[in-house]
Short mmCIF file of C-alpha atoms and ligand atoms in Angstrom, two decimals:
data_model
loop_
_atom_site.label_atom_id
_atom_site.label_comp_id
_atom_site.label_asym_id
_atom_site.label_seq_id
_atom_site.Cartn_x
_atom_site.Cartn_y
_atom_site.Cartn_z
CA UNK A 43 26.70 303.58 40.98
CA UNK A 44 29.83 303.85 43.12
CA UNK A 45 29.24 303.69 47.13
CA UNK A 46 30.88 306.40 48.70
CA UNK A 47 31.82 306.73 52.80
CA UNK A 48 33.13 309.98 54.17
CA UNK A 49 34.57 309.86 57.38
CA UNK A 50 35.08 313.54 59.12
CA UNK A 51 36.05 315.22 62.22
CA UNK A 52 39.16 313.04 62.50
CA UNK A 53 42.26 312.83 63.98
CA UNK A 54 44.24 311.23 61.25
CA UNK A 55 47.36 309.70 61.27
CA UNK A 56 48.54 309.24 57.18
CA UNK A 57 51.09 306.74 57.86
CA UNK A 58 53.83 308.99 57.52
CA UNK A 59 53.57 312.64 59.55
CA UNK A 60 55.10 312.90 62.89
CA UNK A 61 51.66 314.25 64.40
CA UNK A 62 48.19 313.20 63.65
CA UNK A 63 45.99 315.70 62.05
CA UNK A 64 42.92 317.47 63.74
CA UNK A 65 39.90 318.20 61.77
CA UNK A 66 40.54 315.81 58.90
CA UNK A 67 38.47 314.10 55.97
CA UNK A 68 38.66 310.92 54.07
CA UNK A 69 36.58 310.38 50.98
CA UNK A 70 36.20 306.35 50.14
CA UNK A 71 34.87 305.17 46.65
CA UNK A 72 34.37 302.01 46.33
CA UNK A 73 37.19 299.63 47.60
CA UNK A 74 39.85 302.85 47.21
CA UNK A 75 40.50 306.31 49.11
CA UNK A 76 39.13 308.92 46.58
CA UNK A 77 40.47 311.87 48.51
CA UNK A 78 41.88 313.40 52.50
CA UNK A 79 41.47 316.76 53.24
CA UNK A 80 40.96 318.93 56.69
CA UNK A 81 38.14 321.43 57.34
CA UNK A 82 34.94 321.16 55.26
CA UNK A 83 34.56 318.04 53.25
CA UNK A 84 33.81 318.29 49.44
CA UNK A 85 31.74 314.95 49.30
CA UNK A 86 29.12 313.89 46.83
CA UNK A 87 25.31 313.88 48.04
CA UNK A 88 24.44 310.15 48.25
CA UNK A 89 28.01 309.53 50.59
CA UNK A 90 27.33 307.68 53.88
CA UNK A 91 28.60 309.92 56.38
CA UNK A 92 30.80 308.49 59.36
CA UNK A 93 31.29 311.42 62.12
CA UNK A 94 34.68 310.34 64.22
CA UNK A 95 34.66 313.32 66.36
CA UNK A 96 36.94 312.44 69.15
CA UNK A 97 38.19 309.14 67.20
CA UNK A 98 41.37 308.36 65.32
CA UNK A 99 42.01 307.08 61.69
CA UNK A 100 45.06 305.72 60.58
CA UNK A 101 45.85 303.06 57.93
CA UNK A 102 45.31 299.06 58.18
CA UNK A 103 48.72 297.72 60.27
CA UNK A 104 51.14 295.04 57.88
CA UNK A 105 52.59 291.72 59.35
CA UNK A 106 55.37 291.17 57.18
CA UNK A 107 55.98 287.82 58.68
CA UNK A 108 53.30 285.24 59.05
CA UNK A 109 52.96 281.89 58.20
CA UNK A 110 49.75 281.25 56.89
CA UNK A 111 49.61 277.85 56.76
CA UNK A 112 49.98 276.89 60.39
CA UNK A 113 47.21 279.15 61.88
CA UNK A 114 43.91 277.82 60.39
CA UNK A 115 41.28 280.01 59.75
CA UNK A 116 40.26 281.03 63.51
CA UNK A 117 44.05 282.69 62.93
CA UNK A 118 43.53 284.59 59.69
CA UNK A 119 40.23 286.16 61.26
CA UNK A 120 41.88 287.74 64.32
CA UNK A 121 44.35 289.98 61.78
CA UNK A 122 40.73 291.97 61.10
CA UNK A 123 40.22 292.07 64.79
CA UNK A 124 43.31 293.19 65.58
CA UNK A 125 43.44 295.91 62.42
CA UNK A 126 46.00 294.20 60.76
CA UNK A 127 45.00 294.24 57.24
CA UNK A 128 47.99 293.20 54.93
CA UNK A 129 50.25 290.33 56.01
CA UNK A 130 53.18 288.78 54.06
CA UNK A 131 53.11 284.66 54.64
CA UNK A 132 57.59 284.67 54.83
CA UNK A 133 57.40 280.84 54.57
CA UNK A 134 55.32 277.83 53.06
CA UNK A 135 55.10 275.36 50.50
CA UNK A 136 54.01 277.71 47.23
CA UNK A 137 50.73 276.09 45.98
CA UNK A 138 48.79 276.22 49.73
CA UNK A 139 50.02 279.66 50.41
CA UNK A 140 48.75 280.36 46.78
CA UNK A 141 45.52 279.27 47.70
CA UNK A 142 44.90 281.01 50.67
CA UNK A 143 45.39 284.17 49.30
CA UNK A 144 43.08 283.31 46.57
CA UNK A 145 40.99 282.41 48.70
CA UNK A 146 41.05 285.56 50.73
CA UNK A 147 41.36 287.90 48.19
CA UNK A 148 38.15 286.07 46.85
CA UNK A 149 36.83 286.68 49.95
CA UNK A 150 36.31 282.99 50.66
CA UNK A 151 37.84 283.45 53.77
CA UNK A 152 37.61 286.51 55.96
CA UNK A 153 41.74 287.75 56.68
CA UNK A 154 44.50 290.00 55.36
CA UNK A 155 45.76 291.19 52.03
CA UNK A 156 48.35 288.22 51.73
CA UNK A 157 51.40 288.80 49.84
CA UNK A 158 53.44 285.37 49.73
CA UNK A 159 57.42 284.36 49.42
CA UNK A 160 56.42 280.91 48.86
CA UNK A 161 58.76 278.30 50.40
CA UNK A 162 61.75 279.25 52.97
CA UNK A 163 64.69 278.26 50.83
CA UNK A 164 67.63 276.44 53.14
CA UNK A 165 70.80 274.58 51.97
CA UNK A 166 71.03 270.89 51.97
CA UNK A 167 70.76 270.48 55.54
CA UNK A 168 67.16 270.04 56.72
CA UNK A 169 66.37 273.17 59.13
CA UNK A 170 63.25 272.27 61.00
CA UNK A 171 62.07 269.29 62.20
CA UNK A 172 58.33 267.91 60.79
CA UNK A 173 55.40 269.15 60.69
CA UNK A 174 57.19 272.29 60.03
CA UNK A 175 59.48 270.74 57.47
CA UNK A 176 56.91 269.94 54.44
CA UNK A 177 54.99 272.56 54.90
CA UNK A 178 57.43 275.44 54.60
CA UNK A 179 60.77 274.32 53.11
CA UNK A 180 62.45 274.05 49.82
CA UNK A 181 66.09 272.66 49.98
CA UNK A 182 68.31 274.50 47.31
CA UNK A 183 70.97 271.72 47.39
CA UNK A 184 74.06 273.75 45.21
CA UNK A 185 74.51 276.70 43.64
CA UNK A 186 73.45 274.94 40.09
CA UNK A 187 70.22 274.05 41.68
CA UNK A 188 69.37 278.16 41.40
CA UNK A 189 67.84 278.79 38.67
CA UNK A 190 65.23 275.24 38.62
CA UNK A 191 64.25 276.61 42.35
CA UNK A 192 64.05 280.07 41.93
CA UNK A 193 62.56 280.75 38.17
CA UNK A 194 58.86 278.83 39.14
CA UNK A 195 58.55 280.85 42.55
CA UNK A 196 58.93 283.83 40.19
CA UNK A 197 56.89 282.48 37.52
CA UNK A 198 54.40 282.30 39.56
CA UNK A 199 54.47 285.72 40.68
CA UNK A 200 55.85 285.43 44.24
CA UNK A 201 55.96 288.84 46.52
CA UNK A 202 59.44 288.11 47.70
CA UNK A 203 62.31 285.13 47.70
CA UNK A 204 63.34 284.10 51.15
CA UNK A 205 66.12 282.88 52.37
CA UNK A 206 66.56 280.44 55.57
CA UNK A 207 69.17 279.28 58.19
CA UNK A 208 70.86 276.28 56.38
CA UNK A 209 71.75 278.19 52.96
CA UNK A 210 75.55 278.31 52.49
CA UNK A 211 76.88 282.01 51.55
CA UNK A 212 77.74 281.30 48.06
CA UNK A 213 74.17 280.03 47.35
CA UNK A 214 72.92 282.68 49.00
CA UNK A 215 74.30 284.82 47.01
CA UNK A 216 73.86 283.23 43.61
CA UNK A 217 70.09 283.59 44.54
CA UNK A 218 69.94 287.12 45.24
CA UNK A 219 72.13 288.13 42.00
CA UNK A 220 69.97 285.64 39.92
CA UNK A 221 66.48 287.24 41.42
CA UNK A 222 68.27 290.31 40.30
CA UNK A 223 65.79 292.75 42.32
CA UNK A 224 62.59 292.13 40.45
CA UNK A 225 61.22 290.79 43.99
CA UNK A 226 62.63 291.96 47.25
CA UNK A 227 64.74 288.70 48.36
CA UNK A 228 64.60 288.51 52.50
CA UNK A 229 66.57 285.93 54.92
CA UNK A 230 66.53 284.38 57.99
CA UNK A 231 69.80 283.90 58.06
CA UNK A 232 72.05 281.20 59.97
CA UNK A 233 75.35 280.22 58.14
CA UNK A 234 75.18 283.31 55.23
CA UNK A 235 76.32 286.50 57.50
CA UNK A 236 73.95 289.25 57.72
CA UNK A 237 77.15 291.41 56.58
CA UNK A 238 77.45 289.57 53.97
CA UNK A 239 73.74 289.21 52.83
CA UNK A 240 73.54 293.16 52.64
CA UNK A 241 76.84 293.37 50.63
CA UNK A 242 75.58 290.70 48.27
CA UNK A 243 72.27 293.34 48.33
CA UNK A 244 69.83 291.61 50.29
CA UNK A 245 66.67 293.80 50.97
CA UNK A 246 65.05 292.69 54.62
CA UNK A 247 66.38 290.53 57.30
CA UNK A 248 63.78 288.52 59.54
CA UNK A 249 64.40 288.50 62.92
CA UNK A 250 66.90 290.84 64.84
CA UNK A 251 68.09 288.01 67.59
CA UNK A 252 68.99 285.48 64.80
CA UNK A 253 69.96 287.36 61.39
CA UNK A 254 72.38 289.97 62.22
CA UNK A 255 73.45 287.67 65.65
CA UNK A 256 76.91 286.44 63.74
CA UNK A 257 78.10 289.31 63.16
CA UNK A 258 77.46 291.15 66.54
CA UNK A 259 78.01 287.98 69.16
CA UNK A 260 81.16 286.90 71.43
CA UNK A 261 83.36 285.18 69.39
CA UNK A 262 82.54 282.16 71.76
CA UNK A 263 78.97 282.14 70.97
CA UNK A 264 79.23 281.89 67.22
CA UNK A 265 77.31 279.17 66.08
CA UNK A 266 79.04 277.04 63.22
CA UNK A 267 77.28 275.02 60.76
CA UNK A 268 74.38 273.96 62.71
CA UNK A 269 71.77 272.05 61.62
CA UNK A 270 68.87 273.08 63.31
CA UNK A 271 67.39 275.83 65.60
CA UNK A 272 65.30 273.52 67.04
CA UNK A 273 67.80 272.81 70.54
CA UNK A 274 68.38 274.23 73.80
CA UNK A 275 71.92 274.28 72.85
CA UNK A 276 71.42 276.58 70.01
CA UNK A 277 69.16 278.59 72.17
CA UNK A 278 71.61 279.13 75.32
CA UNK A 279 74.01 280.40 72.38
CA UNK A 280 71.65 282.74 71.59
CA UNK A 281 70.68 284.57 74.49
CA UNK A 282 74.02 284.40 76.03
CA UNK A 283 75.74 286.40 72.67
CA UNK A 284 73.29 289.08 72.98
CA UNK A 285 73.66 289.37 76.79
CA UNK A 286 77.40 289.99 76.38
CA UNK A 287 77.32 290.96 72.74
CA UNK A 288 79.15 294.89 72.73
CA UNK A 289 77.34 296.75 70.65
CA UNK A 290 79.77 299.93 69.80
CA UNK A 291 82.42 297.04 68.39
CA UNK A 292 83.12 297.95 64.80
CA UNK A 293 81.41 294.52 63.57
CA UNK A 294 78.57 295.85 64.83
CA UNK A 295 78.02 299.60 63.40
CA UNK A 296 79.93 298.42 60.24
CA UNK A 297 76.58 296.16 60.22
CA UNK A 298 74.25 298.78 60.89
CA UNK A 299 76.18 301.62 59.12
CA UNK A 300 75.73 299.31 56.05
CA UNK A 301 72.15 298.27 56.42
CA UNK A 302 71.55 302.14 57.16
CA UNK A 303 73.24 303.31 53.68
CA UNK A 304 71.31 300.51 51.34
CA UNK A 305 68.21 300.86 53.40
CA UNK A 306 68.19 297.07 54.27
CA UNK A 307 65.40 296.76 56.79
CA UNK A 308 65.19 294.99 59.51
CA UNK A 309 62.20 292.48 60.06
CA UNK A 310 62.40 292.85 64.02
CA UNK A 311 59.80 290.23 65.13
CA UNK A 312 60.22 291.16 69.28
CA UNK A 313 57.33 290.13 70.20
CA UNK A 314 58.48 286.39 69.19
CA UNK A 315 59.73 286.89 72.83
CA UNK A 316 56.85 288.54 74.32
CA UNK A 317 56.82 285.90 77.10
CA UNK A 318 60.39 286.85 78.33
CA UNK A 319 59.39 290.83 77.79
CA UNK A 320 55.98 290.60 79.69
CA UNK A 321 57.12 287.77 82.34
CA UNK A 322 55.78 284.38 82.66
CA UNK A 323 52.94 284.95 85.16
CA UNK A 324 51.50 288.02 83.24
CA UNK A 325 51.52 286.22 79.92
CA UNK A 326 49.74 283.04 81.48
CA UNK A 327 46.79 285.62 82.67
CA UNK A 328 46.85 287.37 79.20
CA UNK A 329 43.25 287.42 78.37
CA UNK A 330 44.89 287.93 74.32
CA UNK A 331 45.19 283.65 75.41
CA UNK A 332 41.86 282.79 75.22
CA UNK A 333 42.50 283.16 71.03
CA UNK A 334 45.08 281.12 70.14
CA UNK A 335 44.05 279.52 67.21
CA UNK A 336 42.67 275.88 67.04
CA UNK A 337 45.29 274.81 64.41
CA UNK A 338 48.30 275.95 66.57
CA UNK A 339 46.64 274.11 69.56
CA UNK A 340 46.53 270.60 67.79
CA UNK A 341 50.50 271.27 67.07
CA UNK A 342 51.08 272.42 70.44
CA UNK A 343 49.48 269.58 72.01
CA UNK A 344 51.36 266.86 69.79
CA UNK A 345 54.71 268.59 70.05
CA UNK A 346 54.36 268.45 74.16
CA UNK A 347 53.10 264.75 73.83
CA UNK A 348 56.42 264.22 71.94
CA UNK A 349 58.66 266.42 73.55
CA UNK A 350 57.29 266.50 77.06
CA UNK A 351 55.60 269.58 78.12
CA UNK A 352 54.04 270.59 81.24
CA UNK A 353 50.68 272.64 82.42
CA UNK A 354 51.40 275.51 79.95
CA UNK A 355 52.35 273.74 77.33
CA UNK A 356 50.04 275.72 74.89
CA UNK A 357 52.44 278.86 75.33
CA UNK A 358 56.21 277.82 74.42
CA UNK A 359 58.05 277.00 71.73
CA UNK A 360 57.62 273.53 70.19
CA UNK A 361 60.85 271.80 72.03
CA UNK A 362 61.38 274.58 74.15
CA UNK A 363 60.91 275.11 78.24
CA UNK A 364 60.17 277.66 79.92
CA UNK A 365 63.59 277.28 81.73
CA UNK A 366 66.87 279.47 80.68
CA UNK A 367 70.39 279.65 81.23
CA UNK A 368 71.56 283.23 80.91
CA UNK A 369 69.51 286.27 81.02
CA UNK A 370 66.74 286.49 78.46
CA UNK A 371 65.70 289.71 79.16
CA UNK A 372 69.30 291.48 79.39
CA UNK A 373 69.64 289.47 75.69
CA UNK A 374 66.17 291.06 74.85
CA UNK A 375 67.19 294.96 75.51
CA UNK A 376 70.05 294.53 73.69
CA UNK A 377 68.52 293.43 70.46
CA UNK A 378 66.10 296.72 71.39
CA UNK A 379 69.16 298.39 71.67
CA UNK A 380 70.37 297.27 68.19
CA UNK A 381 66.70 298.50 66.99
CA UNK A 382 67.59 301.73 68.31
CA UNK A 383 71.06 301.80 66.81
CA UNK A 384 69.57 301.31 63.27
CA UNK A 385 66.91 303.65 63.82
CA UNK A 386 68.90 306.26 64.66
CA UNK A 387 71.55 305.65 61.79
CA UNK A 388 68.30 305.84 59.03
CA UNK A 389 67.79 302.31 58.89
CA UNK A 390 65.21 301.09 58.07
CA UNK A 391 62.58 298.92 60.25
CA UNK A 392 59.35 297.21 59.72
CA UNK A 393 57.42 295.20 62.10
CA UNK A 394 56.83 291.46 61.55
CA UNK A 395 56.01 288.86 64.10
CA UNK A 396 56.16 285.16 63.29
CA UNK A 397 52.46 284.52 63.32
CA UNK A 398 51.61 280.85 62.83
CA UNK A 399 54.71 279.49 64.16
CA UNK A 400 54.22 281.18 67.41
CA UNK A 401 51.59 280.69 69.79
CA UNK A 402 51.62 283.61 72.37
CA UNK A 403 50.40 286.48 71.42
CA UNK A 404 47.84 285.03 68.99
CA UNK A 405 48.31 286.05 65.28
CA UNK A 406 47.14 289.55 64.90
CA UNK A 407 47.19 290.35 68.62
CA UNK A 408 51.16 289.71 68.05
CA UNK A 409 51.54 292.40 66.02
CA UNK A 410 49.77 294.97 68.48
CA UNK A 411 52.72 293.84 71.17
CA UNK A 412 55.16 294.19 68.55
CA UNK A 413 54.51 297.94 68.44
CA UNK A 414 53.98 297.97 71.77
CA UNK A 415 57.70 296.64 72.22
CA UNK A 416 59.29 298.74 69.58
CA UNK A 417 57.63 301.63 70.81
CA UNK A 418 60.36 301.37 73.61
CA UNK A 419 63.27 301.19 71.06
CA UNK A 420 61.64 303.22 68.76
CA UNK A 421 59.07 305.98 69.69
CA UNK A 422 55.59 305.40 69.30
CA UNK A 423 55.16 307.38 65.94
CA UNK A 424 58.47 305.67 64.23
CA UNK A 425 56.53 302.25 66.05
CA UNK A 426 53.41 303.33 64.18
CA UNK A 427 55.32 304.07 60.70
CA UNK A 428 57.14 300.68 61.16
CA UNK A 429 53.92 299.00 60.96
CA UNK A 430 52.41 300.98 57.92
CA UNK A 431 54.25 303.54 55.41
CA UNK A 432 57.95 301.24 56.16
CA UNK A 433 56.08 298.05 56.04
CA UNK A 434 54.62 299.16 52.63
CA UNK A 435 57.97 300.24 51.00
CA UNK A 436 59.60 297.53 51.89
CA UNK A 437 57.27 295.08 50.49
CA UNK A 438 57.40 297.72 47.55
CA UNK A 439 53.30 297.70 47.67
CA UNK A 440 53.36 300.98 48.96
CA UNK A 441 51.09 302.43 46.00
CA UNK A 442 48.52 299.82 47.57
CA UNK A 443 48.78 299.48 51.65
CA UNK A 444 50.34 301.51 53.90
CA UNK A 445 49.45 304.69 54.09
CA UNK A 446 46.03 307.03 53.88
CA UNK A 447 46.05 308.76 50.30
CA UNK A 448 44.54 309.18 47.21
CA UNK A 449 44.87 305.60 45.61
CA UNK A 450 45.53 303.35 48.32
CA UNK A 451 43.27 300.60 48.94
CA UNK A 452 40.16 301.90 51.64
CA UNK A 453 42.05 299.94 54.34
CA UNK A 454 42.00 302.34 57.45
CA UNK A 455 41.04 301.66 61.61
CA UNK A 456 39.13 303.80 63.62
CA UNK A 457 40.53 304.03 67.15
CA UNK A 458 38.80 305.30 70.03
CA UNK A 459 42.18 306.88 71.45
CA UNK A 460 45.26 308.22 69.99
CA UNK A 461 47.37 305.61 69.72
CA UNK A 462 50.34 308.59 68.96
CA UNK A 463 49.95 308.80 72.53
CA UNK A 464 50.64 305.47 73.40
CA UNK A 465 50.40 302.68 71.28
CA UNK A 466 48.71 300.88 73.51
CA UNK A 467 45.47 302.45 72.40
CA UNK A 468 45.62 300.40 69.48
CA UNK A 469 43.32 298.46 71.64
CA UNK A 470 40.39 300.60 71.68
CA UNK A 471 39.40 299.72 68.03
CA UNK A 472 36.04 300.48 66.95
CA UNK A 473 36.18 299.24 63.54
CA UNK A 474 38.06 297.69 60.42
CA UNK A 475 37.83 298.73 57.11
CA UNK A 476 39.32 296.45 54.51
CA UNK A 477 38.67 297.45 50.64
CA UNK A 478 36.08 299.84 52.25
CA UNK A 479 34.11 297.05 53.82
CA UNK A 480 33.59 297.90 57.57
CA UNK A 481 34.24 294.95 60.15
CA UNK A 482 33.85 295.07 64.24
CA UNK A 483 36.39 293.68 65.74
CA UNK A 484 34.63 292.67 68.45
CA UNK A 485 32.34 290.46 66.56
CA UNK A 486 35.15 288.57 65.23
CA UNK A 487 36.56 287.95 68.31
CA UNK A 488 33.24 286.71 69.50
CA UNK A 489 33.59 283.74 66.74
CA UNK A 490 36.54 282.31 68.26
CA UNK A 491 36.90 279.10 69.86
CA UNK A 492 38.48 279.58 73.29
CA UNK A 493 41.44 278.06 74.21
CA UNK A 494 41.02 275.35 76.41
CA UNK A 495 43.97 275.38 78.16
CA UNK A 496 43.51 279.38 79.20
CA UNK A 497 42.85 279.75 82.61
CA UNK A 498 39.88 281.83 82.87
CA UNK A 499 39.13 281.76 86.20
CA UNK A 500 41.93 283.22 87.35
CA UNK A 501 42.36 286.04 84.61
CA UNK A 502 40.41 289.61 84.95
CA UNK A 503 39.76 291.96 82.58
CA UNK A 504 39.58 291.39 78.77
CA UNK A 505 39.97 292.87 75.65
ZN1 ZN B 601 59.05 282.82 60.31
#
């Protein structure tokens, strides 16, 4: 006999409308929404009844960029606490990201819907430095090499091709015209040009500071070919071309005016910088602290025993300080600027946050300050859509996640707020539904190891 759960009196945000709706209905059979209404609810007899008078429902968030394999499984919990029910993994080695989304769509291990790239695909120049290296990277080392790297990742039914900072143009390209659009082909781009990417018809780019950066920087700042992102030279580059980047030169809304017309979105992973957004102090006090994951401890504490890192080492980049040249946060509201730019034009953009290969915010959590920070560019309903119906579409699974209709997988949050309002509410989750099983995010969160290194006696408040 199929289980049935209404839920009624809602305020329900769809994934799409510009205003939630009062007085709404959902109808849940089995591990799918049956049907969504508003006023009285046709339901069958033996449904279990969920009254969320006063409450708001609105779909299960997306992560399109985590890494799976560097958070553990302390990480993939706290997407469920946070709401965040379908997550893309945008980088690691094919057969263990393959197995941990067996494993969690077997429910062997309690996290997201994963959809997976499989391995970030650079040039012949290593990118990242180890552990990162074997876990995540595939070197594609001409354009001949194409086809024998590309045709098992698609054999074996990858979600998406992506491609990463050391790829020369002309491979880049070969890939994307030899994936031919079955899968959506994304980049993190560092030698191929965004502009050129989206001519060569790219779908997503991962990160607004670093993809579109060459084409919007000071001449001056332009990076050449660079092996790795991993140095504070690379870094200074960075955040000094966005500080004094112009944003109304024609590089720039060529760029945008482009990714606009062929709907290219934009993976904006903000919060990646939530440290330089929030400020140092506040970020240290964060209670969200307390929950990064075991497995990105261990790395953190063997990348500052290598590299040298002081009290709060557990909080910054792996070879990263917490000092800066420049102005981080001038470089920071002009890449929200650029969000705003794209927005505006019809572009299209879709939250992400680098789970795994950040450590602050904690996986999950990230996302939540994500929104929170494109909210700002953004608006909190396009913040909202970002982070459901535009997630969905872009990750063309939009007949599955995404959005609360007839169909869709039972993945919804109930939120004791409106987080139309103010995204911020997010926060005052009640519970997760995932394939129509409920979770409490509050038990979850309960599970997880504190952080050693979090200073609890000086923080207040919680989640
Ligand atoms: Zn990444």
């Amino acid at each position: 006999m199929p289980n049935y759960i209404l839920f009624k009196n809602a305020r329900l945000f769809d994934g799409f409308s510009h205003s939630p709706a009062p007085d709404s209905w959902v109808l849940v059979k089995d591990d799918r929404i049956a049907s969504v209404g508003r006023g009285n609810p046709a339901a069958p007899a033996q449904a279990c009844v969920v009254d969320v008078a006063g409450q708001t429902v609105l779909p299960g968030l997306i992560d399109t960029h985590i890494h799976s394999l560097l958070m553990g499984d302390e990480g993939l919990q706290l997407f469920i606490a946070a709401g965040v029910t379908s997550a893309r993994d945008c980088g690691g080695r094919l057969e263990g990201v393959k197995a941990v989304q067996r494993a969690l769509a077997a429910g062997d291990k309690l996290g997201p819907r994963l959809y997976v790239c499989g391995p970030l695909l650079q040039g012949s120049v290593q990118a990242l430095p180890e552990p990162f290296a074997s876990a995540m990277l595939e070197s594609v080392e001409s354009i001949d090499a194409v086809p024998g790297k590309v045709r098992p990742l698609l054999d074996n039914e990858v979600d998406c091709i992506k491609l990463y900072f050391t790829l020369p143009t002309e491979t880049g390209r070969r890939i994307i015209s030899y994936v031919g659009g079955n899968v959506p082909v994304t980049g993190h781009l560092g030698w191929m040009r965004a502009s050129e990417a989206v001519e060569a018809g790219i779908s997503g780019l991962e990160h607004v500071s670093i993809s579109p950066f060459q084409d919007i920087c000071p001449l001056q700042h332009q990076w050449g070919a660079q092996p790795s992102m991993m140095s504070r030279e690379w870094g200074e580059k960075l955040r000094l071309g966005w500080q004094e980047a112009d944003l109304a030169e024609a590089r720039t809304t060529n760029l945008i005016a482009q990714m606009a017309e062929r709907q290219v979105a934009m993976g904006t992973l903000l919060s990646v910088d939530w440290m330089t957004w929030n400020g140092f102090e506040n970020t240290r006090r964060d209670p969200d602290r307390r929950y990064i994951p075991p497995a990105v401890l261990a790395r953190h504490r063997a990348m500052a025993e290598a590299l040298g890192g002081g009290e709060d080492w557990d909080l910054h980049l792996p070879g990263f300080g917490g000092t800066h040249t420049g102005d981080p946060r001038k470089a920071l509201e002009k890449q929200l600027e650029f969000c705003r730019l794209l927005y505006a034009a019809g572009g299209l953009i879709v939250g992400g946050t680098d789970a795994g290969g950040v450590s602050m915010p904690p996986p999950g959590l990230s996302l939540l300050r994500e929104i929170e920070m494109l909210a700002v560019a953004i608006g909190e309903t396009a913040a909202l859509r970002a982070v459901t119906s535009q997630a969905a579409r872009y990750l063309r699974k939009q007949r599955d996640v995404g959005s609360i209709a007839p169909g869709r997988f039972a993945d919804l949050l109930v939120v004791d707020g409106d987080p139309l309002r103010d995204v911020r509410e997010l926060r005052k989750l009640t519970a997760v539904y995932k394939g129509g099983v409920e979770y409490r995010p509050a038990a979850i969160l309960a599970g997880i190891p504190a952080n050693s290194n979090y200073p609890s006696d000086k923080v207040t408040g919680g989640y």
